DNA sequence: ACATGCCGTTCAGCTTGTTGTCAGGAAACA
DNA sequence: TGTTTCCTGACAACAAGCTGAACGGCATGT
């Protein structure tokens, strides 16, 4: 399921994003309404989470505009406690539901599940890397439909490359991905994992940038 | 389709009844839970519309009781705007969907259609997993027509895999399915249940992804 | 009340896959 | 050519997962 999160609070936004991800949906998170408009125009979502108080304009007119154009994507609005009238207006403007901040993540899960139950089916976006199909939400990699089994470590590394295409990731950065801040490591572990990844996915998927790190293959 | 409507508001109730009738379904409308219990015991319905606020007792315990007795009739709960927690509890208690009062009659139609699609003669409810036939509505699994008896926990787990094919479900997620957010557990219960599931359904139906979780088998 | 059977959980011992390390070789660069 | 950096096969240690067995709870039937 694809979810668009429109929320300017970075702390709350990150928490919500992570929770949705944890339920294996894919999330696009934007902090401004104009961005949101671009995203909605470009992709089709199964659910929109809309904060009503945003820096660049109120969410209500945005929602009305959306509905006016015939968009029927389920929208759940997020409001603060003291904005009761907003809530009513929101529902009248075409929102399907609302949540009062601060809300429990369990509550979010329940709403997600409710939407997912009647959701029409935009599959999670697939990223194509050469002949590979990567599903970040499901944590799977396929070649010609065939599942390529990656281990936990291998997946964490590869995910890093897919999320930052074209960017060089140093060994240090990769180590930090693998070992959250604590364990020091002193050997060529990263090299070994890269080697194993290449063996499974194809040599050309990961480029070596000598002295700097690694990068997702161009072709 | 046969619908049981449990709603004490005479105005809303009549409107809903008429709408359902207009869609060529048959409706039994009751205003109290004890009546509802009698009806359910006597006849078999395809859908229950349950108002959570009734004069003779709360609807939630009623719903839980129903599910506890193995009744899998789809239930859509009706709640007022200010009863958010009820809604969440309702979904956790086994409701399939919810609608917020006051709701549009078009919305009702849409939900009815969704339920009808999902639960009546459509090819949809039968899922094929390898040599297995899974009926999500009836909670049954068959191999060559022969029923494979699953226990409650086993079914909950397996249902999770069937509903999220291709996705990795972590042990934590599976635990949350089994113990709705309350009970902590500390042992290899999940592993044991998985083991028993595999013994009954076939080893290859559930893949282990070490360090990450389990996933429905591909082939 | 007692016996019976089923189910869920726990434990212990076993099996298996992952992963960090190393070492020798290959490639890039000066 | 020498030096640095990286690659990769092999391997042992360990953690993760598997599963038979046993225990206790709950419900049902006698």
CSV table of C-alpha atoms (C1' of nucleotides) in Angstrom, one decimal:
chain,number,residue,atom,x,y,z
A,1,UNK,CA,0.0,0.0,0.0
A,2,UNK,CA,1.3,3.5,-0.8
A,3,UNK,CA,0.9,6.3,1.7
A,4,UNK,CA,1.5,10.0,1.4
A,5,UNK,CA,2.3,11.7,4.7
A,6,UNK,CA,2.0,15.5,4.8
A,7,UNK,CA,3.5,16.7,8.1
A,8,UNK,CA,5.9,19.4,9.0
A,9,UNK,CA,6.9,18.3,12.4
A,10,UNK,CA,10.1,16.3,11.9
A,11,UNK,CA,9.9,14.3,15.0
A,12,UNK,CA,6.3,13.2,14.6
A,13,UNK,CA,6.7,12.8,10.9
A,14,UNK,CA,9.7,10.4,11.3
A,15,UNK,CA,7.8,8.4,13.9
A,16,UNK,CA,4.8,8.0,11.7
A,17,UNK,CA,6.9,7.2,8.7
A,18,UNK,CA,8.8,4.5,10.5
A,19,UNK,CA,5.6,2.9,11.9
A,20,UNK,CA,4.1,2.7,8.4
A,21,UNK,CA,7.2,1.3,7.1
A,22,UNK,CA,7.3,-1.3,9.8
A,23,UNK,CA,3.9,-2.5,8.5
A,24,UNK,CA,5.5,-3.0,5.1
A,25,UNK,CA,3.8,-0.2,3.3
A,26,UNK,CA,5.7,2.4,1.4
A,27,UNK,CA,5.7,6.0,2.5
A,28,UNK,CA,6.4,9.3,0.8
A,29,UNK,CA,6.8,12.1,3.4
A,30,UNK,CA,6.6,15.7,2.5
A,31,UNK,CA,6.4,18.8,4.7
A,32,UNK,CA,4.8,21.3,2.4
A,33,UNK,CA,1.5,21.4,0.5
A,34,UNK,CA,3.0,22.3,-2.8
A,35,UNK,CA,5.2,19.2,-2.6
A,36,UNK,CA,2.2,17.2,-1.7
A,37,UNK,CA,0.4,18.4,-4.7
A,38,UNK,CA,3.3,17.4,-7.0
A,39,UNK,CA,3.3,13.9,-5.5
A,40,UNK,CA,-0.4,13.4,-5.8
A,41,UNK,CA,-0.3,14.6,-9.4
A,42,UNK,CA,2.6,12.2,-10.1
A,43,UNK,CA,1.7,9.0,-8.3
A,44,UNK,CA,-1.5,7.4,-7.1
A,45,UNK,CA,-1.8,6.7,-3.4
A,46,UNK,CA,-4.0,4.5,-1.3
A,47,UNK,CA,-4.0,6.8,1.7
A,48,UNK,CA,-3.1,10.4,2.5
A,49,UNK,CA,-2.3,11.5,6.1
A,50,UNK,CA,-2.8,15.3,6.2
A,51,UNK,CA,-1.7,17.6,8.9
A,52,UNK,CA,-4.0,20.6,8.9
A,53,UNK,CA,-1.5,23.1,10.3
A,54,UNK,CA,1.3,23.5,7.9
A,55,UNK,CA,3.7,26.4,7.3
A,56,UNK,CA,2.7,27.1,3.7
A,57,UNK,CA,-1.0,27.2,4.0
A,58,UNK,CA,-3.8,25.4,5.7
A,59,UNK,CA,-4.6,21.9,4.7
A,60,UNK,CA,-8.4,22.4,4.4
A,61,UNK,CA,-8.4,24.2,1.1
A,62,UNK,CA,-6.0,21.7,-0.2
A,63,UNK,CA,-8.3,18.9,0.8
A,64,UNK,CA,-11.3,20.6,-0.8
A,65,UNK,CA,-9.4,21.2,-4.0
A,66,UNK,CA,-8.5,17.5,-4.1
A,67,UNK,CA,-12.0,16.4,-3.7
A,68,UNK,CA,-13.2,19.0,-6.2
A,69,UNK,CA,-11.0,17.4,-8.8
A,70,UNK,CA,-12.7,14.1,-8.1
A,71,UNK,CA,-9.9,12.5,-6.2
A,72,UNK,CA,-11.4,9.9,-3.8
A,73,UNK,CA,-8.2,8.7,-2.1
A,74,UNK,CA,-8.9,8.1,1.6
A,75,UNK,CA,-7.7,11.0,3.6
A,76,UNK,CA,-7.1,11.0,7.4
A,77,UNK,CA,-6.5,14.4,8.9
A,78,UNK,CA,-4.2,15.1,11.8
A,79,UNK,CA,-5.2,17.9,14.1
A,80,UNK,CA,-4.2,19.3,17.5
A,81,UNK,CA,-6.4,19.0,20.4
A,82,UNK,CA,-7.6,22.6,20.4
A,83,UNK,CA,-8.8,22.6,16.8
A,84,UNK,CA,-12.1,21.0,17.2
A,85,UNK,CA,-13.8,23.1,14.5
A,86,UNK,CA,-11.0,22.1,12.1
A,87,UNK,CA,-12.0,18.5,12.6
A,88,UNK,CA,-15.6,19.1,11.7
A,89,UNK,CA,-14.6,21.2,8.8
A,90,UNK,CA,-12.2,18.6,7.7
A,91,UNK,CA,-14.8,15.9,7.7
A,92,UNK,CA,-17.1,18.2,5.8
A,93,UNK,CA,-14.3,18.9,3.3
A,94,UNK,CA,-14.1,15.2,2.5
A,95,UNK,CA,-11.8,13.7,5.0
A,96,UNK,CA,-12.5,10.0,5.9
A,97,UNK,CA,-11.3,10.2,9.4
A,98,UNK,CA,-9.2,12.2,11.8
A,99,UNK,CA,-6.6,11.6,14.5
A,100,UNK,CA,-5.9,14.0,17.3
A,101,UNK,CA,-2.3,14.7,18.1
A,102,UNK,CA,-0.5,13.3,20.0
A,103,UNK,CA,-1.8,10.0,19.0
A,104,UNK,CA,-0.7,6.5,19.8
A,105,UNK,CA,1.1,4.5,17.2
A,106,UNK,CA,-1.2,1.6,17.9
A,107,UNK,CA,-4.0,3.8,16.8
A,108,UNK,CA,-2.2,4.6,13.6
A,109,UNK,CA,-1.8,0.9,13.0
A,110,UNK,CA,-5.5,0.3,13.5
A,111,UNK,CA,-6.4,3.0,11.0
A,112,UNK,CA,-3.8,1.7,8.5
A,113,UNK,CA,-5.2,-1.8,8.8
A,114,UNK,CA,-8.7,-0.5,8.3
A,115,UNK,CA,-7.7,1.3,5.1
A,116,UNK,CA,-5.6,-1.6,4.0
A,117,UNK,CA,-8.6,-3.9,4.4
A,118,UNK,CA,-10.6,-2.1,1.7
A,119,UNK,CA,-7.6,-0.9,-0.3
A,120,UNK,CA,-7.8,-1.3,-4.0
A,121,UNK,CA,-4.2,-2.2,-4.6
A,122,UNK,CA,-1.4,0.0,-5.6
A,123,UNK,CA,1.4,-2.4,-5.2
A,124,UNK,CA,4.5,-1.1,-3.5
A,125,UNK,CA,6.7,0.7,-5.9
A,126,UNK,CA,9.4,-1.5,-7.5
A,127,UNK,CA,12.8,-0.1,-8.0
A,128,UNK,CA,14.6,-1.4,-11.1
A,129,UNK,CA,18.3,-1.9,-10.9
A,130,UNK,CA,19.4,-3.3,-14.2
A,131,UNK,CA,17.7,-6.6,-14.5
A,132,UNK,CA,16.7,-6.6,-10.8
A,133,UNK,CA,13.4,-5.7,-9.2
A,134,UNK,CA,13.8,-4.4,-5.7
A,135,UNK,CA,10.8,-4.1,-3.4
A,136,UNK,CA,12.0,-2.0,-0.5
A,137,UNK,CA,8.8,-2.5,1.6
A,138,UNK,CA,8.8,-6.3,1.2
A,139,UNK,CA,12.6,-6.5,1.4
A,140,UNK,CA,12.8,-8.7,-1.7
A,141,UNK,CA,15.0,-8.7,-4.8
A,142,UNK,CA,14.0,-10.5,-7.9
A,143,UNK,CA,15.5,-11.3,-11.2
A,144,UNK,CA,13.0,-12.5,-13.9
A,145,UNK,CA,10.5,-13.0,-11.1
A,146,UNK,CA,12.8,-15.3,-9.2
A,147,UNK,CA,13.5,-14.4,-5.6
A,148,UNK,CA,17.1,-13.8,-4.8
A,149,UNK,CA,17.6,-14.6,-1.1
A,150,UNK,CA,19.6,-12.0,0.8
A,151,UNK,CA,20.7,-12.3,4.4
A,152,UNK,CA,20.0,-9.7,6.9
A,153,UNK,CA,23.4,-7.9,6.6
A,154,UNK,CA,23.4,-8.1,2.9
A,155,UNK,CA,20.0,-6.6,2.7
A,156,UNK,CA,20.9,-3.7,4.9
A,157,UNK,CA,23.9,-2.9,2.7
A,158,UNK,CA,22.0,-3.2,-0.5
A,159,UNK,CA,19.1,-1.2,0.8
A,160,UNK,CA,21.6,1.6,1.5
A,161,UNK,CA,22.7,1.7,-2.1
A,162,UNK,CA,19.2,1.6,-3.5
A,163,UNK,CA,18.1,4.4,-1.3
A,164,UNK,CA,21.0,6.6,-2.4
A,165,UNK,CA,21.6,5.8,-6.1
A,166,UNK,CA,24.6,7.5,-7.6
A,167,UNK,CA,26.0,8.4,-4.2
A,168,UNK,CA,29.3,7.0,-2.9
A,169,UNK,CA,29.0,5.3,0.4
A,170,UNK,CA,32.2,5.0,2.3
A,171,UNK,CA,33.1,1.9,4.2
A,172,UNK,CA,32.7,3.8,7.4
A,173,UNK,CA,29.2,4.7,6.5
A,174,UNK,CA,28.4,1.2,5.6
A,175,UNK,CA,29.8,-0.1,8.8
A,176,UNK,CA,27.6,2.4,10.7
A,177,UNK,CA,24.6,0.9,8.9
A,178,UNK,CA,25.5,-2.5,10.0
A,179,UNK,CA,26.5,-1.9,13.5
A,180,UNK,CA,24.4,0.7,15.2
A,181,UNK,CA,27.0,2.9,16.9
A,182,UNK,CA,28.5,0.3,19.3
A,183,UNK,CA,30.6,-2.5,17.9
A,184,UNK,CA,33.9,-1.6,16.5
A,185,UNK,CA,35.2,-3.8,13.7
A,186,UNK,CA,38.6,-4.4,12.3
A,187,UNK,CA,38.8,-6.4,9.3
A,188,UNK,CA,37.6,-6.3,5.7
A,189,UNK,CA,34.0,-7.4,6.7
A,190,UNK,CA,32.5,-4.8,4.4
A,191,UNK,CA,34.5,-6.0,1.4
A,192,UNK,CA,33.5,-9.5,2.1
A,193,UNK,CA,29.8,-8.6,2.2
A,194,UNK,CA,30.1,-6.5,-1.0
A,195,UNK,CA,31.7,-9.5,-2.6
A,196,UNK,CA,28.9,-11.8,-1.5
A,197,UNK,CA,26.3,-9.3,-2.7
A,198,UNK,CA,28.0,-9.1,-6.1
A,199,UNK,CA,28.0,-12.8,-6.4
A,200,UNK,CA,24.3,-13.0,-5.8
A,201,UNK,CA,23.1,-9.9,-7.7
A,202,UNK,CA,25.7,-9.6,-10.4
A,203,UNK,CA,29.1,-8.0,-10.4
A,204,UNK,CA,28.1,-4.8,-12.1
A,205,UNK,CA,25.4,-3.8,-9.6
A,206,UNK,CA,27.9,-2.3,-7.2
A,207,UNK,CA,30.8,-0.2,-8.4
A,208,UNK,CA,34.1,0.2,-6.5
A,209,UNK,CA,35.4,3.8,-6.1
A,210,UNK,CA,38.9,3.1,-5.1
A,211,UNK,CA,39.9,4.9,-1.9
A,212,UNK,CA,36.4,6.3,-1.4
A,213,UNK,CA,33.9,3.6,-1.1
A,214,UNK,CA,31.1,2.0,-3.2
A,215,UNK,CA,28.3,3.1,-5.4
A,216,UNK,CA,25.3,1.6,-7.0
A,217,UNK,CA,26.2,0.5,-10.6
A,218,UNK,CA,25.1,2.9,-13.3
A,219,UNK,CA,24.1,0.6,-16.1
B,1,UNK,CA,-27.2,-10.9,0.5
B,2,UNK,CA,-28.7,-11.0,4.0
B,3,UNK,CA,-27.9,-8.2,6.3
B,4,UNK,CA,-28.6,-7.8,10.0
B,5,UNK,CA,-28.8,-4.2,11.2
B,6,UNK,CA,-28.4,-3.4,14.9
B,7,UNK,CA,-29.2,0.2,15.4
B,8,UNK,CA,-31.5,2.0,17.9
B,9,UNK,CA,-31.8,5.3,16.2
B,10,UNK,CA,-35.1,5.0,14.3
B,11,UNK,CA,-34.4,7.7,11.8
B,12,UNK,CA,-30.9,6.5,10.8
B,13,UNK,CA,-32.0,2.9,11.1
B,14,UNK,CA,-34.9,3.4,8.7
B,15,UNK,CA,-32.7,5.2,6.2
B,16,UNK,CA,-30.0,2.5,6.3
B,17,UNK,CA,-32.6,-0.2,5.9
B,18,UNK,CA,-34.2,1.5,2.9
B,19,UNK,CA,-30.8,2.0,1.3
B,20,UNK,CA,-29.9,-1.7,1.7
B,21,UNK,CA,-33.3,-2.8,0.4
B,22,UNK,CA,-32.8,-0.5,-2.6
B,23,UNK,CA,-29.7,-2.5,-3.4
B,24,UNK,CA,-31.7,-5.6,-3.5
B,25,UNK,CA,-30.5,-7.1,-0.3
B,26,UNK,CA,-32.7,-8.3,2.5
B,27,UNK,CA,-32.5,-6.6,5.9
B,28,UNK,CA,-33.4,-7.6,9.4
B,29,UNK,CA,-33.4,-4.5,11.7
B,30,UNK,CA,-33.2,-4.9,15.4
B,31,UNK,CA,-32.7,-2.2,18.1
B,32,UNK,CA,-31.4,-4.3,21.0
B,33,UNK,CA,-28.5,-6.7,21.4
B,34,UNK,CA,-30.6,-9.5,22.9
B,35,UNK,CA,-32.8,-9.5,19.8
B,36,UNK,CA,-29.6,-9.4,17.7
B,37,UNK,CA,-28.3,-12.5,19.5
B,38,UNK,CA,-31.6,-14.3,18.8
B,39,UNK,CA,-31.5,-13.5,15.1
B,40,UNK,CA,-27.9,-14.5,14.7
B,41,UNK,CA,-28.6,-17.8,16.5
B,42,UNK,CA,-31.6,-18.4,14.3
B,43,UNK,CA,-30.4,-17.4,10.8
B,44,UNK,CA,-27.1,-17.0,9.0
B,45,UNK,CA,-26.2,-13.5,7.8
B,46,UNK,CA,-23.7,-12.3,5.2
B,47,UNK,CA,-23.1,-9.0,7.0
B,48,UNK,CA,-23.8,-7.4,10.3
B,49,UNK,CA,-24.0,-3.7,10.8
B,50,UNK,CA,-23.5,-3.0,14.5
B,51,UNK,CA,-24.0,0.3,16.3
B,52,UNK,CA,-21.6,0.4,19.2
B,53,UNK,CA,-23.9,2.6,21.3
B,54,UNK,CA,-27.0,0.8,22.2
B,55,UNK,CA,-29.4,1.2,25.1
B,56,UNK,CA,-29.1,-2.4,26.4
B,57,UNK,CA,-25.4,-2.9,26.7
B,58,UNK,CA,-22.3,-2.0,24.7
B,59,UNK,CA,-21.7,-3.6,21.3
B,60,UNK,CA,-18.1,-4.4,21.9
B,61,UNK,CA,-18.5,-7.3,24.3
B,62,UNK,CA,-21.2,-8.6,21.9
B,63,UNK,CA,-18.8,-8.6,19.0
B,64,UNK,CA,-16.1,-10.3,21.0
B,65,UNK,CA,-18.5,-13.0,22.2
B,66,UNK,CA,-19.5,-13.5,18.6
B,67,UNK,CA,-15.9,-14.0,17.4
B,68,UNK,CA,-15.0,-16.1,20.4
B,69,UNK,CA,-17.7,-18.6,19.2
B,70,UNK,CA,-16.0,-18.8,15.9
B,71,UNK,CA,-18.5,-16.7,14.0
B,72,UNK,CA,-16.8,-15.1,11.0
B,73,UNK,CA,-19.7,-13.1,9.6
B,74,UNK,CA,-18.3,-9.8,8.4
B,75,UNK,CA,-19.2,-7.0,10.9
B,76,UNK,CA,-19.1,-3.3,10.1
B,77,UNK,CA,-19.4,-1.2,13.2
B,78,UNK,CA,-21.0,2.2,13.4
B,79,UNK,CA,-19.6,4.8,15.7
B,80,UNK,CA,-20.1,8.4,16.5
B,81,UNK,CA,-17.5,11.0,15.8
B,82,UNK,CA,-16.3,11.3,19.4
B,83,UNK,CA,-15.8,7.6,20.0
B,84,UNK,CA,-12.4,7.1,18.5
B,85,UNK,CA,-11.1,4.5,21.0
B,86,UNK,CA,-14.3,2.5,20.4
B,87,UNK,CA,-13.4,2.2,16.8
B,88,UNK,CA,-9.9,1.0,17.5
B,89,UNK,CA,-11.2,-1.5,20.0
B,90,UNK,CA,-13.8,-2.6,17.6
B,91,UNK,CA,-11.3,-3.4,14.9
B,92,UNK,CA,-9.2,-5.2,17.4
B,93,UNK,CA,-12.3,-7.1,18.6
B,94,UNK,CA,-12.8,-8.5,15.1
B,95,UNK,CA,-14.8,-5.9,13.2
B,96,UNK,CA,-14.0,-5.9,9.5
B,97,UNK,CA,-14.6,-2.2,8.9
B,98,UNK,CA,-16.1,0.9,10.5
B,99,UNK,CA,-18.2,3.8,9.5
B,100,UNK,CA,-18.4,7.1,11.3
B,101,UNK,CA,-21.9,8.6,11.9
B,102,UNK,CA,-23.3,10.5,10.2
B,103,UNK,CA,-22.3,8.7,7.1
B,104,UNK,CA,-23.3,9.1,3.5
B,105,UNK,CA,-25.6,6.5,2.0
B,106,UNK,CA,-23.3,6.3,-0.9
B,107,UNK,CA,-20.5,5.3,1.5
B,108,UNK,CA,-22.8,2.6,2.8
B,109,UNK,CA,-23.4,1.3,-0.7
B,110,UNK,CA,-19.7,1.2,-1.3
B,111,UNK,CA,-19.0,-0.8,1.8
B,112,UNK,CA,-21.8,-3.1,1.0
B,113,UNK,CA,-20.5,-3.7,-2.4
B,114,UNK,CA,-17.0,-4.4,-1.0
B,115,UNK,CA,-18.3,-6.9,1.4
B,116,UNK,CA,-20.5,-8.6,-1.2
B,117,UNK,CA,-17.5,-8.8,-3.5
B,118,UNK,CA,-15.3,-10.2,-0.8
B,119,UNK,CA,-17.6,-12.8,0.7
B,120,UNK,CA,-20.0,-14.1,-1.8
B,121,UNK,CA,-19.7,-16.4,-4.8
B,122,UNK,CA,-16.7,-14.6,-6.2
B,123,UNK,CA,-13.5,-16.4,-7.1
B,124,UNK,CA,-11.8,-14.1,-4.7
B,125,UNK,CA,-12.0,-15.7,-1.3
B,126,UNK,CA,-10.2,-18.9,-2.4
B,127,UNK,CA,-6.5,-18.4,-2.4
B,128,UNK,CA,-4.2,-21.1,-3.8
B,129,UNK,CA,-0.9,-21.6,-2.0
B,130,UNK,CA,0.9,-24.4,-3.9
B,131,UNK,CA,-1.3,-27.4,-3.5
B,132,UNK,CA,-3.4,-25.8,-0.8
B,133,UNK,CA,-6.8,-24.1,-1.1
B,134,UNK,CA,-7.2,-21.4,1.5
B,135,UNK,CA,-10.6,-20.0,2.3
B,136,UNK,CA,-10.1,-16.8,4.3
B,137,UNK,CA,-13.7,-16.3,5.0
B,138,UNK,CA,-14.4,-19.8,6.2
B,139,UNK,CA,-11.0,-20.1,7.9
B,140,UNK,CA,-10.3,-23.4,6.3
B,141,UNK,CA,-7.3,-24.9,4.4
B,142,UNK,CA,-7.7,-27.9,2.1
B,143,UNK,CA,-5.4,-30.1,0.2
B,144,UNK,CA,-7.1,-32.1,-2.6
B,145,UNK,CA,-10.4,-31.3,-1.0
B,146,UNK,CA,-9.3,-32.7,2.3
B,147,UNK,CA,-9.7,-30.3,5.2
B,148,UNK,CA,-6.5,-29.6,7.2
B,149,UNK,CA,-7.5,-28.7,10.7
B,150,UNK,CA,-5.6,-25.7,12.1
B,151,UNK,CA,-5.8,-24.5,15.7
B,152,UNK,CA,-6.7,-21.0,16.5
B,153,UNK,CA,-3.1,-19.7,16.8
B,154,UNK,CA,-1.9,-21.6,13.8
B,155,UNK,CA,-4.7,-20.0,11.7
B,156,UNK,CA,-3.9,-16.5,12.9
B,157,UNK,CA,-0.3,-17.0,11.9
B,158,UNK,CA,-1.0,-18.6,8.5
B,159,UNK,CA,-3.7,-16.0,7.7
B,160,UNK,CA,-1.0,-13.3,8.2
B,161,UNK,CA,1.2,-15.0,5.6
B,162,UNK,CA,-1.6,-15.4,3.2
B,163,UNK,CA,-2.7,-11.8,3.5
B,164,UNK,CA,0.8,-10.5,2.9
B,165,UNK,CA,2.3,-12.8,0.3
B,166,UNK,CA,5.9,-12.1,-0.5
B,167,UNK,CA,6.4,-10.0,2.6
B,168,UNK,CA,8.6,-10.8,5.5
B,169,UNK,CA,6.8,-10.9,8.8
B,170,UNK,CA,9.1,-10.5,11.8
B,171,UNK,CA,8.6,-12.5,14.9
B,172,UNK,CA,7.6,-9.4,16.7
B,173,UNK,CA,4.9,-8.7,14.1
B,174,UNK,CA,3.6,-12.2,14.4
B,175,UNK,CA,3.6,-12.0,18.2
B,176,UNK,CA,1.5,-8.8,17.9
B,177,UNK,CA,-1.0,-10.7,15.8
B,178,UNK,CA,-1.3,-13.4,18.4
B,179,UNK,CA,-1.4,-11.3,21.5
B,180,UNK,CA,-3.3,-8.1,20.6
B,181,UNK,CA,-0.8,-5.6,22.0
B,182,UNK,CA,-0.9,-6.7,25.6
B,183,UNK,CA,0.8,-9.9,26.6
B,184,UNK,CA,4.5,-10.0,26.5
B,185,UNK,CA,6.0,-13.3,25.6
B,186,UNK,CA,9.5,-14.7,26.0
B,187,UNK,CA,10.2,-18.0,24.5
B,188,UNK,CA,10.2,-19.6,21.2
B,189,UNK,CA,6.4,-19.9,20.9
B,190,UNK,CA,6.3,-18.5,17.4
B,191,UNK,CA,9.0,-21.0,16.3
B,192,UNK,CA,7.0,-23.8,17.7
B,193,UNK,CA,3.8,-22.7,16.0
B,194,UNK,CA,5.6,-22.3,12.7
B,195,UNK,CA,7.1,-25.7,13.1
B,196,UNK,CA,3.6,-27.2,13.6
B,197,UNK,CA,2.2,-25.3,10.7
B,198,UNK,CA,4.9,-26.6,8.4
B,199,UNK,CA,4.3,-30.1,9.6
B,200,UNK,CA,0.6,-29.8,8.7
B,201,UNK,CA,0.8,-27.7,5.5
B,202,UNK,CA,4.2,-28.8,4.1
B,203,UNK,CA,7.6,-27.6,4.9
B,204,UNK,CA,8.0,-25.4,1.9
B,205,UNK,CA,4.9,-23.3,2.6
B,206,UNK,CA,6.8,-21.0,5.0
B,207,UNK,CA,10.3,-19.8,4.3
B,208,UNK,CA,12.6,-18.8,7.1
B,209,UNK,CA,14.6,-15.6,6.5
B,210,UNK,CA,17.2,-15.7,9.2
B,211,UNK,CA,17.5,-12.7,11.3
B,212,UNK,CA,14.5,-11.1,9.7
B,213,UNK,CA,11.5,-13.3,10.1
B,214,UNK,CA,9.3,-15.6,8.0
B,215,UNK,CA,7.7,-15.4,4.6
B,216,UNK,CA,5.1,-17.3,2.6
B,217,UNK,CA,6.9,-19.8,0.4
B,218,UNK,CA,7.3,-18.9,-3.3
B,219,UNK,CA,6.8,-22.2,-5.1
C,1,DA,C1',-16.5,-33.8,41.0
C,2,DC,C1',-13.5,-36.5,38.2
C,3,DA,C1',-11.6,-38.0,33.9
C,4,DT,C1',-10.4,-37.0,29.2
C,5,DG,C1',-8.6,-34.6,25.4
C,6,DC,C1',-7.0,-30.6,23.1
C,7,DC,C1',-4.3,-26.6,22.9
C,8,DG,C1',-0.7,-23.4,24.0
C,9,DT,C1',3.6,-22.7,26.2
C,10,DT,C1',8.1,-23.8,27.8
C,11,DC,C1',12.4,-26.2,27.9
C,12,DA,C1',16.5,-28.6,26.1
C,13,DG,C1',19.2,-30.4,22.9
C,14,DC,C1',20.1,-30.5,18.2
C,15,DT,C1',20.8,-28.7,13.3
C,16,DT,C1',21.8,-25.2,10.3
C,17,DG,C1',23.0,-20.8,8.2
C,18,DT,C1',25.2,-16.6,8.8
C,19,DT,C1',29.1,-13.9,9.5
C,20,DG,C1',33.6,-12.2,11.0
C,21,DT,C1',38.3,-13.4,10.2
C,22,DC,C1',42.2,-14.5,7.6
C,23,DA,C1',45.3,-15.3,3.7
C,24,DG,C1',46.7,-15.3,-0.8
C,25,DG,C1',45.8,-13.3,-5.1
C,26,DA,C1',44.3,-9.6,-8.4
C,27,DA,C1',43.8,-5.1,-9.8
C,28,DA,C1',44.8,-0.1,-9.7
C,29,DC,C1',48.0,3.5,-9.2
C,30,DA,C1',52.5,5.7,-8.8
D,1,DT,C1',58.2,-2.5,-10.3
D,2,DG,C1',56.6,-1.6,-5.8
D,3,DT,C1',52.8,-0.3,-3.0
D,4,DT,C1',48.3,0.2,-1.8
D,5,DT,C1',43.7,-1.2,-2.1
D,6,DC,C1',40.4,-4.4,-3.0
D,7,DC,C1',38.6,-9.2,-4.1
D,8,DT,C1',37.2,-13.8,-2.8
D,9,DG,C1',37.5,-18.7,-1.3
D,10,DA,C1',37.8,-21.2,3.0
D,11,DC,C1',36.6,-21.9,7.7
D,12,DA,C1',35.4,-21.9,12.5
D,13,DA,C1',32.5,-19.9,16.0
D,14,DC,C1',28.3,-18.6,17.1
D,15,DA,C1',23.7,-17.4,17.1
D,16,DA,C1',19.3,-18.4,15.1
D,17,DG,C1',16.0,-21.5,14.4
D,18,DC,C1',13.9,-26.4,14.7
D,19,DT,C1',11.4,-29.9,17.0
D,20,DG,C1',10.3,-33.7,20.3
D,21,DA,C1',8.7,-34.0,24.8
D,22,DA,C1',6.5,-32.6,28.8
D,23,DC,C1',3.6,-29.6,31.6
D,24,DG,C1',-0.5,-27.0,32.8
D,25,DG,C1',-4.9,-24.9,31.7
D,26,DC,C1',-9.3,-24.9,29.9
D,27,DA,C1',-13.3,-27.0,28.2
D,28,DT,C1',-16.1,-30.9,27.5
D,29,DG,C1',-18.3,-35.0,28.7
D,30,DT,C1',-19.4,-38.7,32.1
